[in-house]
Structures are given as C-alpha cells and as structure tokens.
mmCIF file with all atom_site columns, C-alpha atoms in Angstrom:
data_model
loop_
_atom_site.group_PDB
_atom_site.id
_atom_site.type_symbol
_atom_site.label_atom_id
_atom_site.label_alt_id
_atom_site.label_comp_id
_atom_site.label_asym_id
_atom_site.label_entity_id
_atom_site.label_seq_id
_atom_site.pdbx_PDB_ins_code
_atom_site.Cartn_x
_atom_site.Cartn_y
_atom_site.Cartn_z
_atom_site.occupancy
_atom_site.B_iso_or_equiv
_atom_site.pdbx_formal_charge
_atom_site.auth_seq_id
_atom_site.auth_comp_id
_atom_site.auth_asym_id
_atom_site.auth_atom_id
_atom_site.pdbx_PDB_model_num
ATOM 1   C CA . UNK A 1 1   ? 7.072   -2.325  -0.123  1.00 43.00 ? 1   UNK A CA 1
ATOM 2   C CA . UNK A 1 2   ? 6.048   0.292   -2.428  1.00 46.00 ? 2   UNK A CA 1
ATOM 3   C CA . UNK A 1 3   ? 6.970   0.766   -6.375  1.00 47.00 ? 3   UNK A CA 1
ATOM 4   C CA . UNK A 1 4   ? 9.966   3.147   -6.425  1.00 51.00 ? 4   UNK A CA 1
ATOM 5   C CA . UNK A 1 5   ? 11.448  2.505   -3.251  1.00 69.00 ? 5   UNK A CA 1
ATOM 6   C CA . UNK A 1 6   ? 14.856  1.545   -2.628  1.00 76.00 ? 6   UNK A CA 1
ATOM 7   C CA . UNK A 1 7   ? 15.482  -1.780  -1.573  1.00 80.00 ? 7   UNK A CA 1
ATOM 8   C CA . UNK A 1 8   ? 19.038  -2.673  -0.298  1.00 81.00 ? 8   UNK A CA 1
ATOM 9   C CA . UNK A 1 9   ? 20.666  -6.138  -1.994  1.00 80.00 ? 9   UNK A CA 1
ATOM 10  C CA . UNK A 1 10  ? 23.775  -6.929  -3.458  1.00 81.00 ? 10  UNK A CA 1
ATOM 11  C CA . UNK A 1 11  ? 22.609  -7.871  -7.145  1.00 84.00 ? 11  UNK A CA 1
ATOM 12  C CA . UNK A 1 12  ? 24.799  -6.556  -9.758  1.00 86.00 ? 12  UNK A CA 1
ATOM 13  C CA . UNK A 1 13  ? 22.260  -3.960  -10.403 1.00 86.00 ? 13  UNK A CA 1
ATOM 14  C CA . UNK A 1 14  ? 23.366  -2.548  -6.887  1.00 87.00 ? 14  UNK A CA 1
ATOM 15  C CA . UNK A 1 15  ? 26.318  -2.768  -7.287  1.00 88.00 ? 15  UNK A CA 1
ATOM 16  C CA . UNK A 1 16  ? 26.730  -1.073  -10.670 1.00 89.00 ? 16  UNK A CA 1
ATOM 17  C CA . UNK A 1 17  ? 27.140  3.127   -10.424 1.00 88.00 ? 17  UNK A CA 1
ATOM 18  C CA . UNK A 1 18  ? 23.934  5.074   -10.169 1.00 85.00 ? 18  UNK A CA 1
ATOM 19  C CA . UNK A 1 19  ? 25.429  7.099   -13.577 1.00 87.00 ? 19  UNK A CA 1
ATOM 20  C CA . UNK A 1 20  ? 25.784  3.614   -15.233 1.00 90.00 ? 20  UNK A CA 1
ATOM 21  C CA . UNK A 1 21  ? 22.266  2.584   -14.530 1.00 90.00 ? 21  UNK A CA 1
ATOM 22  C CA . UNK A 1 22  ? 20.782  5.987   -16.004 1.00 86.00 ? 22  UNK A CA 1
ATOM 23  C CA . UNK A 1 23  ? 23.014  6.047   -18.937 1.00 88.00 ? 23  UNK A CA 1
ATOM 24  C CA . UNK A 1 24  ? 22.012  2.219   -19.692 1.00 89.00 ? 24  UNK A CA 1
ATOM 25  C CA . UNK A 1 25  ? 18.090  3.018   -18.650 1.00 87.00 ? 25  UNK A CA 1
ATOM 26  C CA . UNK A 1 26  ? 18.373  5.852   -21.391 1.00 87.00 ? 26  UNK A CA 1
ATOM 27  C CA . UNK A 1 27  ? 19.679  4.110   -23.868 1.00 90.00 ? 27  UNK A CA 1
ATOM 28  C CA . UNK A 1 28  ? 17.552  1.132   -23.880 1.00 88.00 ? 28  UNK A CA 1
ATOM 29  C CA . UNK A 1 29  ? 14.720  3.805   -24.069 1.00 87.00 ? 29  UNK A CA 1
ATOM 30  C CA . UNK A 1 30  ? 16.032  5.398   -27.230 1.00 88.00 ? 30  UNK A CA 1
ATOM 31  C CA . UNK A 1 31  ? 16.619  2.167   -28.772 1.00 88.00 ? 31  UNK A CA 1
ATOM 32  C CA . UNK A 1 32  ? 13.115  0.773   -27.938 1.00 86.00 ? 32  UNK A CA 1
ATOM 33  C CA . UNK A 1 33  ? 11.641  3.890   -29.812 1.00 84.00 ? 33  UNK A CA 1
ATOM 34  C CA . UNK A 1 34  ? 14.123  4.137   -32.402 1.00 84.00 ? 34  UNK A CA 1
ATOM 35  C CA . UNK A 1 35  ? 15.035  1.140   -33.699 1.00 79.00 ? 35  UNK A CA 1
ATOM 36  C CA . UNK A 1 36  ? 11.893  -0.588  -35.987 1.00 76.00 ? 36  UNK A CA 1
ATOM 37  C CA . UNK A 1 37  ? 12.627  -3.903  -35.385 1.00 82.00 ? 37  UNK A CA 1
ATOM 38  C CA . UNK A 1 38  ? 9.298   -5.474  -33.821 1.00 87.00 ? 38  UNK A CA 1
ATOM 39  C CA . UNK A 1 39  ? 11.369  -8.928  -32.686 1.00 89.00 ? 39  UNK A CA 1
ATOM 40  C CA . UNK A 1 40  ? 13.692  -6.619  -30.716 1.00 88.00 ? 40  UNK A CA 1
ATOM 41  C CA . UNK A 1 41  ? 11.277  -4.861  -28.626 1.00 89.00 ? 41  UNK A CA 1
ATOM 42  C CA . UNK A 1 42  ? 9.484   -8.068  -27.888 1.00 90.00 ? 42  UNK A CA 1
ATOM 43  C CA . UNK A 1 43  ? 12.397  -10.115 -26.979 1.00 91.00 ? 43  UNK A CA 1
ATOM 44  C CA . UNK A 1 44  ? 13.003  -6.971  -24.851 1.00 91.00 ? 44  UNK A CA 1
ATOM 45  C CA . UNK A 1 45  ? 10.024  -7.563  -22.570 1.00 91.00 ? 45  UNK A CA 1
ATOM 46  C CA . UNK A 1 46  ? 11.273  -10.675 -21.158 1.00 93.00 ? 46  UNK A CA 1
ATOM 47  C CA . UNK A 1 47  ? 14.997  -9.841  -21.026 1.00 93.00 ? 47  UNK A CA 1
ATOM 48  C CA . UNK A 1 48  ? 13.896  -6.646  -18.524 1.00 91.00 ? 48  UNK A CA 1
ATOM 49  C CA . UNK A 1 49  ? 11.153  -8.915  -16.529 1.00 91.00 ? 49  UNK A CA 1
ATOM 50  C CA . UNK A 1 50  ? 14.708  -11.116 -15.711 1.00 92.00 ? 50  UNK A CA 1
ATOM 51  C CA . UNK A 1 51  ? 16.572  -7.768  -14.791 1.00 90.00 ? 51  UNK A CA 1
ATOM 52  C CA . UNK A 1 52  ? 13.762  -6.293  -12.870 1.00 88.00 ? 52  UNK A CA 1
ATOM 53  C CA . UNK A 1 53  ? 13.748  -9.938  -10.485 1.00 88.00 ? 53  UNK A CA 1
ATOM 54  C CA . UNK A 1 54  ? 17.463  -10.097 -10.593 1.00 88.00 ? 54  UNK A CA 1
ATOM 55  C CA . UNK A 1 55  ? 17.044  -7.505  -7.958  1.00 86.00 ? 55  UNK A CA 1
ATOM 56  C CA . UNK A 1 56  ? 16.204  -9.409  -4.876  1.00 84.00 ? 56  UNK A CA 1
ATOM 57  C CA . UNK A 1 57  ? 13.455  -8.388  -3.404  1.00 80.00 ? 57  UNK A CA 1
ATOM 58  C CA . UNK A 1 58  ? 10.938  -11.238 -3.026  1.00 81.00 ? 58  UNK A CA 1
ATOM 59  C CA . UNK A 1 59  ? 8.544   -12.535 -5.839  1.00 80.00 ? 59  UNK A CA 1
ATOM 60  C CA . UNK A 1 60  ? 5.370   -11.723 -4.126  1.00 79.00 ? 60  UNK A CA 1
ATOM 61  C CA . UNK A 1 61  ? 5.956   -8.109  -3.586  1.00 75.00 ? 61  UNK A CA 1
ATOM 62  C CA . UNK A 1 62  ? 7.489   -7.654  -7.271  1.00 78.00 ? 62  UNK A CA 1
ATOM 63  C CA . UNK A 1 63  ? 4.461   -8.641  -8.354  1.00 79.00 ? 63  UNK A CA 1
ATOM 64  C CA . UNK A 1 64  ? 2.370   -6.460  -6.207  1.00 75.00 ? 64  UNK A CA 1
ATOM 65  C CA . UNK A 1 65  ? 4.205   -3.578  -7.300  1.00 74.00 ? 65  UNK A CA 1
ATOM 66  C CA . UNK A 1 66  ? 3.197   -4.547  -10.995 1.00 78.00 ? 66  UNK A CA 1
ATOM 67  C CA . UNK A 1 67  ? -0.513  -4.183  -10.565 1.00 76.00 ? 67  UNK A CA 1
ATOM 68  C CA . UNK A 1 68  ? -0.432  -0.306  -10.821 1.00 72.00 ? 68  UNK A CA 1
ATOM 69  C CA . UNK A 1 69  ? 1.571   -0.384  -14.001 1.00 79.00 ? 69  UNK A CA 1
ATOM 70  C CA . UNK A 1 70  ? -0.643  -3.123  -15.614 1.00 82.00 ? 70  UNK A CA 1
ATOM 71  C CA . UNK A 1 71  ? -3.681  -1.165  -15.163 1.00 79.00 ? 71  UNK A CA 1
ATOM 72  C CA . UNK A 1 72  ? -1.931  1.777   -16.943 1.00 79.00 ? 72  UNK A CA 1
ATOM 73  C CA . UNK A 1 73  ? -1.001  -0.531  -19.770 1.00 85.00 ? 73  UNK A CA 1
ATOM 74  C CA . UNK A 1 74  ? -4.201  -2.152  -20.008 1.00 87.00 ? 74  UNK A CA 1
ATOM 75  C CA . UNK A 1 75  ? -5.641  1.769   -20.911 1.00 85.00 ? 75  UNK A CA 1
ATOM 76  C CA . UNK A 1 76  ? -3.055  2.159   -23.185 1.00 86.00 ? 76  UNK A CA 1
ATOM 77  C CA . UNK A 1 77  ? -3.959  -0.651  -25.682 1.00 88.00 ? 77  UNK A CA 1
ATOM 78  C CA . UNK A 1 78  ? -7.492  -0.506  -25.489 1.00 88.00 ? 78  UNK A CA 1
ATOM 79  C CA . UNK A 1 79  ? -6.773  3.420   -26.850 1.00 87.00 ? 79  UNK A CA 1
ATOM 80  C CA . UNK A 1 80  ? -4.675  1.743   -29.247 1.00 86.00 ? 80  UNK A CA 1
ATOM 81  C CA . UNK A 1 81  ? -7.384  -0.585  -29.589 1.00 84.00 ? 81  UNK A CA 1
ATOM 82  C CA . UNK A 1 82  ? -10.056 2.124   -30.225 1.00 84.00 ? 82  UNK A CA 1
ATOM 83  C CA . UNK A 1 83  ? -8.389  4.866   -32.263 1.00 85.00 ? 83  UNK A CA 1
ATOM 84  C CA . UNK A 1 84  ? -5.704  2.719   -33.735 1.00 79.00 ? 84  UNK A CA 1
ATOM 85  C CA . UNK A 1 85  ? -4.752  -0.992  -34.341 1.00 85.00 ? 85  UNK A CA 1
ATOM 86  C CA . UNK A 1 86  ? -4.360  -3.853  -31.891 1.00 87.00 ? 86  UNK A CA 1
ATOM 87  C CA . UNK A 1 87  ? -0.852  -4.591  -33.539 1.00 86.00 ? 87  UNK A CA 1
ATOM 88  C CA . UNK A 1 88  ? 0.236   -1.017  -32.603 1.00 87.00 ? 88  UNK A CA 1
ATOM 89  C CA . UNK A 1 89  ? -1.484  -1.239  -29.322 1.00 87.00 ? 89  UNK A CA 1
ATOM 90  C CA . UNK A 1 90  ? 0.685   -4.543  -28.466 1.00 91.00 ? 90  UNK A CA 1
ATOM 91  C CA . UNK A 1 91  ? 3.914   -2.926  -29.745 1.00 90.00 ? 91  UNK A CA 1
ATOM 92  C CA . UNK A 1 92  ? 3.511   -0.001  -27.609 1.00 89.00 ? 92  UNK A CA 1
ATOM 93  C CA . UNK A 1 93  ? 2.323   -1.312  -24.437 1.00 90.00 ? 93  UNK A CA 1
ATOM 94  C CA . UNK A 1 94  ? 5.484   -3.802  -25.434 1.00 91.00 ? 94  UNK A CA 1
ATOM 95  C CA . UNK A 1 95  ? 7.950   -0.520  -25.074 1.00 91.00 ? 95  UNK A CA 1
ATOM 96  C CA . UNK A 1 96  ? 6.370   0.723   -22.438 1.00 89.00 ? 96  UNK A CA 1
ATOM 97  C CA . UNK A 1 97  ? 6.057   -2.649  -20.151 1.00 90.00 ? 97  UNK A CA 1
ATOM 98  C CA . UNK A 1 98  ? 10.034  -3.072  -20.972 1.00 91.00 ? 98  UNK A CA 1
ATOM 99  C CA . UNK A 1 99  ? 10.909  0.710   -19.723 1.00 88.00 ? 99  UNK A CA 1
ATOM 100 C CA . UNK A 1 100 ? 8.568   0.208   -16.762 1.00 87.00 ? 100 UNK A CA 1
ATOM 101 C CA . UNK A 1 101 ? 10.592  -2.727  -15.772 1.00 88.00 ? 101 UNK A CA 1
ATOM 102 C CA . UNK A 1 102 ? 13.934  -1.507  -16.370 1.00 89.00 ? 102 UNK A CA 1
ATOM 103 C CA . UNK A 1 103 ? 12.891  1.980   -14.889 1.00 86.00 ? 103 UNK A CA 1
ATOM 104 C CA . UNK A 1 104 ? 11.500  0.355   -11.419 1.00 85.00 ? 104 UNK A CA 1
ATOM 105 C CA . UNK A 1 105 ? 14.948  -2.027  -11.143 1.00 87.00 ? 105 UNK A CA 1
ATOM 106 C CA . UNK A 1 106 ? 16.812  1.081   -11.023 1.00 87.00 ? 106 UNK A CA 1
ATOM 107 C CA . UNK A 1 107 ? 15.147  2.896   -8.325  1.00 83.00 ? 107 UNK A CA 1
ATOM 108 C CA . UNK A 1 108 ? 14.850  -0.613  -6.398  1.00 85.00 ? 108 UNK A CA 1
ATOM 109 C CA . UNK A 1 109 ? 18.927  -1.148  -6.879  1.00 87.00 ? 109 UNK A CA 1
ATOM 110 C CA . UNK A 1 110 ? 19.586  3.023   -6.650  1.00 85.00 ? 110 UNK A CA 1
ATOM 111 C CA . UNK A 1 111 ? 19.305  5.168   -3.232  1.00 84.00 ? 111 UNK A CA 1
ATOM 112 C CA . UNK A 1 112 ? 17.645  8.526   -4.298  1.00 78.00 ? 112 UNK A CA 1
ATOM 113 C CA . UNK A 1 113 ? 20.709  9.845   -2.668  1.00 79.00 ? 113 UNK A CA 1
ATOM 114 C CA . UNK A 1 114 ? 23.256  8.531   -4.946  1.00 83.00 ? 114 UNK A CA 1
ATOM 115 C CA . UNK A 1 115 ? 20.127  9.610   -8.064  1.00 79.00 ? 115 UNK A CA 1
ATOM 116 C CA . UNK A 1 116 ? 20.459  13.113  -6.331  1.00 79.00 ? 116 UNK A CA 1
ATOM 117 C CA . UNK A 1 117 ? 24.236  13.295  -6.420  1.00 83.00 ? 117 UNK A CA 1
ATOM 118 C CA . UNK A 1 118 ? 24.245  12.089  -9.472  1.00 82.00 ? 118 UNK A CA 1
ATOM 119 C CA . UNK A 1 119 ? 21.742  15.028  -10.671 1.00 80.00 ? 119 UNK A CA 1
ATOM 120 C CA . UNK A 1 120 ? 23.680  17.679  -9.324  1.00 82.00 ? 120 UNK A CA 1
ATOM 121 C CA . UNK A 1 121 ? 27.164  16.563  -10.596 1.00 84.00 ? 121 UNK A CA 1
ATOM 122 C CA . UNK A 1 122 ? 26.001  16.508  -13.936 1.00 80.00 ? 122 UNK A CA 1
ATOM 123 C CA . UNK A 1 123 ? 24.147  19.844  -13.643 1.00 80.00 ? 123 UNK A CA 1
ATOM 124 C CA . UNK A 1 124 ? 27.525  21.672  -11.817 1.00 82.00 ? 124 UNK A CA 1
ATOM 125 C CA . UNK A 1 125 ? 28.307  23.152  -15.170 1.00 82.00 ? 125 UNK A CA 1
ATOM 126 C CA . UNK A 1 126 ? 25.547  25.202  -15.532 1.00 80.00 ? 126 UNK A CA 1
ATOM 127 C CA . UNK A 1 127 ? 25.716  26.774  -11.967 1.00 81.00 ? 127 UNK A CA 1
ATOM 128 C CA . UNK A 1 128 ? 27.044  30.053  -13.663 1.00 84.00 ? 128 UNK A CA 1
ATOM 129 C CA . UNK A 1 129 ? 23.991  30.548  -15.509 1.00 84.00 ? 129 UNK A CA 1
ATOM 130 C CA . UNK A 1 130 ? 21.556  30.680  -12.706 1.00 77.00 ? 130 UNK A CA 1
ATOM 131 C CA . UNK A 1 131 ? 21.115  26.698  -12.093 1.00 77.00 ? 131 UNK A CA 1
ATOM 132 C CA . UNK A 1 132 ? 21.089  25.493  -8.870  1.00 76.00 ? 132 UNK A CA 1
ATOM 133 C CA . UNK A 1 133 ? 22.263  21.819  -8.962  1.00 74.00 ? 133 UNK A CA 1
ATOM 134 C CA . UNK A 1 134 ? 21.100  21.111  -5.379  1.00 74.00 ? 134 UNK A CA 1
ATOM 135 C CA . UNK A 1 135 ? 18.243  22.336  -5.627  1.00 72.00 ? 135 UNK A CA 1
ATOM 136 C CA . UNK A 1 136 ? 17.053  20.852  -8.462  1.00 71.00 ? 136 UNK A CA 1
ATOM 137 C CA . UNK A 1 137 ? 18.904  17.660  -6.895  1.00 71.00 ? 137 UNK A CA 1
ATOM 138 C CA . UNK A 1 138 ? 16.748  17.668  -4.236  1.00 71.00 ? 138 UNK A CA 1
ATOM 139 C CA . UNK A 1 139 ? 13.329  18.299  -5.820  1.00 68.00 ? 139 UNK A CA 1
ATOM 140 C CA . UNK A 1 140 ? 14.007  15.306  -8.014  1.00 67.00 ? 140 UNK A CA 1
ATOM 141 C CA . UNK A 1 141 ? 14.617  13.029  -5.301  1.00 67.00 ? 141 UNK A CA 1
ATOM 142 C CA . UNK A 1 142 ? 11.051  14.487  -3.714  1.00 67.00 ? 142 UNK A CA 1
ATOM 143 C CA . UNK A 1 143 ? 9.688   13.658  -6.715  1.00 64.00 ? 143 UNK A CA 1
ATOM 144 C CA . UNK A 1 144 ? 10.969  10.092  -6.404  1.00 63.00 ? 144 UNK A CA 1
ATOM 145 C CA . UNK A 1 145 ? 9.885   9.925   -2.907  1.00 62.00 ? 145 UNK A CA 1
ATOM 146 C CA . UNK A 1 146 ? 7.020   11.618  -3.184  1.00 63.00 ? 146 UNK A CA 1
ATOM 147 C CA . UNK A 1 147 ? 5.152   8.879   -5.751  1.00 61.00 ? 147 UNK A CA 1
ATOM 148 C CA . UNK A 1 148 ? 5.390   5.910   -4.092  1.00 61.00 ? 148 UNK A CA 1
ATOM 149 C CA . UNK A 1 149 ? 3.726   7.852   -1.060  1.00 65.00 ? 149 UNK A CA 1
ATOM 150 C CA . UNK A 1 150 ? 1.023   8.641   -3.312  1.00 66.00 ? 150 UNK A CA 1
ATOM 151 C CA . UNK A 1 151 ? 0.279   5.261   -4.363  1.00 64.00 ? 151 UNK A CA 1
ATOM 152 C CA . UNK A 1 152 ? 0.525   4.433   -0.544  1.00 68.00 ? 152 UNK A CA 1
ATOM 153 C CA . UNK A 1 153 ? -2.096  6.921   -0.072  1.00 71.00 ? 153 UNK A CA 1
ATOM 154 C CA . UNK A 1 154 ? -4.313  5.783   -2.802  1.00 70.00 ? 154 UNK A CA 1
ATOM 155 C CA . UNK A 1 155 ? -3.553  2.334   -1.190  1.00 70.00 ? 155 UNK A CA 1
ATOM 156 C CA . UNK A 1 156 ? -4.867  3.571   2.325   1.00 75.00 ? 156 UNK A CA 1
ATOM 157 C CA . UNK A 1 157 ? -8.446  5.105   0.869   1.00 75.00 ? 157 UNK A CA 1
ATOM 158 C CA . UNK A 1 158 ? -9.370  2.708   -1.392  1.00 74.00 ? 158 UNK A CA 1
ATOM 159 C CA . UNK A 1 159 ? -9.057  0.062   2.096   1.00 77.00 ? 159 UNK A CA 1
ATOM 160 C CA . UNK A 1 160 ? -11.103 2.557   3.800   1.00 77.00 ? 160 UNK A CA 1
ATOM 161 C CA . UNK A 1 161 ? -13.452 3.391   1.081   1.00 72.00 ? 161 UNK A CA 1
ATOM 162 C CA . UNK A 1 162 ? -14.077 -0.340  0.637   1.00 74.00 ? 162 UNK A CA 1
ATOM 163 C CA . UNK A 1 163 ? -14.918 -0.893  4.104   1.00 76.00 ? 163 UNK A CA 1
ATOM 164 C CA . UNK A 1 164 ? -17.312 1.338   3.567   1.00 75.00 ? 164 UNK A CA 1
ATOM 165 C CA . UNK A 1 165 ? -18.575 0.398   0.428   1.00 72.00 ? 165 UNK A CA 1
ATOM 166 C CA . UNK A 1 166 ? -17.640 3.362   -1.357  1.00 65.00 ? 166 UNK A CA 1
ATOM 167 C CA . UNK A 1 167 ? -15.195 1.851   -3.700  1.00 60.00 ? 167 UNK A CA 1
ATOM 168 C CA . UNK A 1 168 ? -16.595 2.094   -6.752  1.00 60.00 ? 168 UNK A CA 1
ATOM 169 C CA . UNK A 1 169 ? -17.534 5.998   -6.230  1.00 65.00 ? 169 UNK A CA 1
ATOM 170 C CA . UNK A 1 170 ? -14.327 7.394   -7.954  1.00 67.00 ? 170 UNK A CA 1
ATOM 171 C CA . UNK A 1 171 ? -15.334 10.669  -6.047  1.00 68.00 ? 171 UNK A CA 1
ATOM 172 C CA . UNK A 1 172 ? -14.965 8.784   -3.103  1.00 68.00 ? 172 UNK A CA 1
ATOM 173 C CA . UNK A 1 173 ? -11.371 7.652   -3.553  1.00 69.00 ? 173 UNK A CA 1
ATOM 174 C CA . UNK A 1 174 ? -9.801  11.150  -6.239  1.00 74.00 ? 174 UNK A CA 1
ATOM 175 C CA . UNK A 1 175 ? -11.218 13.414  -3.355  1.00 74.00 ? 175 UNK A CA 1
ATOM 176 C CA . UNK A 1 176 ? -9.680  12.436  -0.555  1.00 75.00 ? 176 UNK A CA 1
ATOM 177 C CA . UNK A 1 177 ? -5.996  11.521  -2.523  1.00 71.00 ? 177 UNK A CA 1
ATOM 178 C CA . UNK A 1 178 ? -5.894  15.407  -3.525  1.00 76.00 ? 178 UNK A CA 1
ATOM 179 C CA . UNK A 1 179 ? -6.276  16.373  -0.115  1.00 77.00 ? 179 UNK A CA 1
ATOM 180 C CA . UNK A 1 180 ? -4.171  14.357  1.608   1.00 71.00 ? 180 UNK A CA 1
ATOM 181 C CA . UNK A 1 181 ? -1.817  14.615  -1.182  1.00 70.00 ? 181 UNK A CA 1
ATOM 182 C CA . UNK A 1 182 ? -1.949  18.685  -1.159  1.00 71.00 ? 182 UNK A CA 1
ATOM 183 C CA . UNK A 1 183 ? -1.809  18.670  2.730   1.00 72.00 ? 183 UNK A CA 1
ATOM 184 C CA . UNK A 1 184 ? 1.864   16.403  2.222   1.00 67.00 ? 184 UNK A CA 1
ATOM 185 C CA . UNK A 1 185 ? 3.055   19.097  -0.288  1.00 65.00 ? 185 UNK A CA 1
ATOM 186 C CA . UNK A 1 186 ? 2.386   21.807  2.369   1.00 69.00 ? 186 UNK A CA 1
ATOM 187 C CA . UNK A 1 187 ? 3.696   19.849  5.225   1.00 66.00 ? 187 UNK A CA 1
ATOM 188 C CA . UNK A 1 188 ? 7.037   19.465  2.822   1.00 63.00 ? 188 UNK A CA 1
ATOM 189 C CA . UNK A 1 189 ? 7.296   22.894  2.067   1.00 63.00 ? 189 UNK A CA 1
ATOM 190 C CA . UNK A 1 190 ? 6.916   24.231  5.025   1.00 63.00 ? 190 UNK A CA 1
ATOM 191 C CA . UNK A 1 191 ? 9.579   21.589  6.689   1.00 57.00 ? 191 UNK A CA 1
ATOM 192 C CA . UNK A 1 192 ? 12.267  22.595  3.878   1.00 58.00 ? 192 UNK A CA 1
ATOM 193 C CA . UNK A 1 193 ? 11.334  26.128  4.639   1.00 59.00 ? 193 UNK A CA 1
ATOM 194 C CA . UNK A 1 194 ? 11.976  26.186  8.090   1.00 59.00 ? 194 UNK A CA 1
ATOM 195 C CA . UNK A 1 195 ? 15.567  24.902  7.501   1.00 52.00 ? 195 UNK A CA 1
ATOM 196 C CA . UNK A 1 196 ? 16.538  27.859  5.906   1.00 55.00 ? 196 UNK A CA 1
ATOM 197 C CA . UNK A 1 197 ? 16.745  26.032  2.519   1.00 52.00 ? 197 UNK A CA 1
ATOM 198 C CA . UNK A 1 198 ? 18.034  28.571  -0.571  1.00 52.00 ? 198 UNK A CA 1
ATOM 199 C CA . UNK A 1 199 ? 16.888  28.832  -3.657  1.00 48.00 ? 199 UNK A CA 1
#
C-alpha cells in the first residue's frame, strides 16, 4: 500500500464524516502552531501515532509508509540544526511528525470521493463568482491520487536503478521520475479531455 491511499476499515476514524475529519485535522494544526506550550505538542506526537494505527491497516505497512516522511523530517532538524537550535529543530519536526500522522489517518479512513464532495459543497457558494466547485473538486482529488503514484514511481526506479547500480547517481533516479511523472500528467489530461470535461 502506498501513503495516501484509502484503505477501507471500520475504525471510528471511518466511520466519522469526511467534514468532521478536516475540521478536526485543521484544528489540531492551528493549535500545534498556535498554542506555546512545548508539553502539548510533545504529548501530541504520541497521541496521533495511536490515531494514525487505530486505523487498521497492518503494522508492517504503516510503518513502511513512514519512511518517506522520516527522511523529510530528518532534513528538517538538521536545518534547524545548522541555522538554528536543536531545541527548535525537535519542536518543529515535533509539529510536523504529529500533522503528518493525523494528515495520513485521514486519507487512509477518507475515500477521495467523499474529500471531493466535501470540496465542492463547501465551495457551492462561490459558484456565482466564477468558481467551479467540481472542478476544483476534482483536481484536488488528482492531487491526492496523483502523490502516492509518484512515490510509487520513485519506488519503481530506485529498484531498477539499484539493480543497476545506479542508485546513488541522483541523476539517475530525478531524471527518469520527471519523465514518467510529466508523461502521467499528459496521459491525465488528455483522458479528462476527451470526456468532454468543462471548465
């Protein structure tokens, strides 16, 4: 399985409304930026580490998904670590590990269906100004499909590029990712195209 994909269960998480989850997802975020208190966005860590498993999908592959995300923390602190302090560094990559976790257990609990929906309800209001709420519905559940593919691609090369002991050329492994990548952007467009899709 791939980080950002949905994975049917029936955890309370999947059961809750796709507006629920969003509205809690964005308010944890404010708080974790707003609010100074250092014990509460440490204890926070933990607490969404338990939500993001209360999800169901097995232990192995949870922690497959995580090794993306720890590499992009890892970066994080050591710029802390270099242009700032390793106390901020830990703080932040706290905040950020937290809304990671919490962000990834709602697309594993939420269809990008019911995200898309969701999207276009809210944006229905705005319709008279020029907004199209399905259309932005749908390039934001792209968007959420279109990641994980990435990061299936990047997957993919890097095998390859081992094989052939290429691996640690980054050339070797950014080149082909914007390709392919570019190529899947065209192949999209042109499918939504040829449905007759309005803007």
């Amino acid at each position: 399985m791939t980080l950002g994909l949905y994975h049917p269960g029936s955890s309370r998480l999947h059961r809750a409304t796709a507006g629920a989850k969003l509205a809690g997802l964005l308010a944890v975020s404010l708080a974790l930026f707003l609010l100074p208190s250092k014990p509460v966005v440490f204890a926070s860590v933990p607490l969404a580490f338990t939500i993001y498993l209360s999800t169901g999908v097995p232990f192995r592959s949870l922690m497959t998904q995580l090794r993306g995300p720890a590499i992009l923390l890892a970066i994080i602190f050591a710029f802390h670590l270099v242009f700032g302090s390793a106390a901020e560094g830990i703080l932040t990559v706290a905040r950020f590990a937290a809304l990671i976790l919490l962000a990834s257990a709602v697309t594993l609990t939420t269809p990008v269906s019911e995200m898309a929906e969701l999207v276009e309800w809210l944006l229905e209001p705005l319709r008279p100004i020029g907004i199209n709420p399905e259309k932005v519905g749908l390039s934001i559940a792209l968007a959420i499909r279109f990641v994980p593919l990435i990061s299936e691609e990047f997957r993919h090369i890097r095998e390859a590029q081992a094989a052939r002991g290429l691996a640690a050329n980054p050339l070797a492994l950014i080149v082909p990712l914007i390709i392919r990548t570019l190529k899947s952007a065209d192949e999209l467009a042109d499918a939504i195209e040829a449905r007759g899709y309005e803007s």
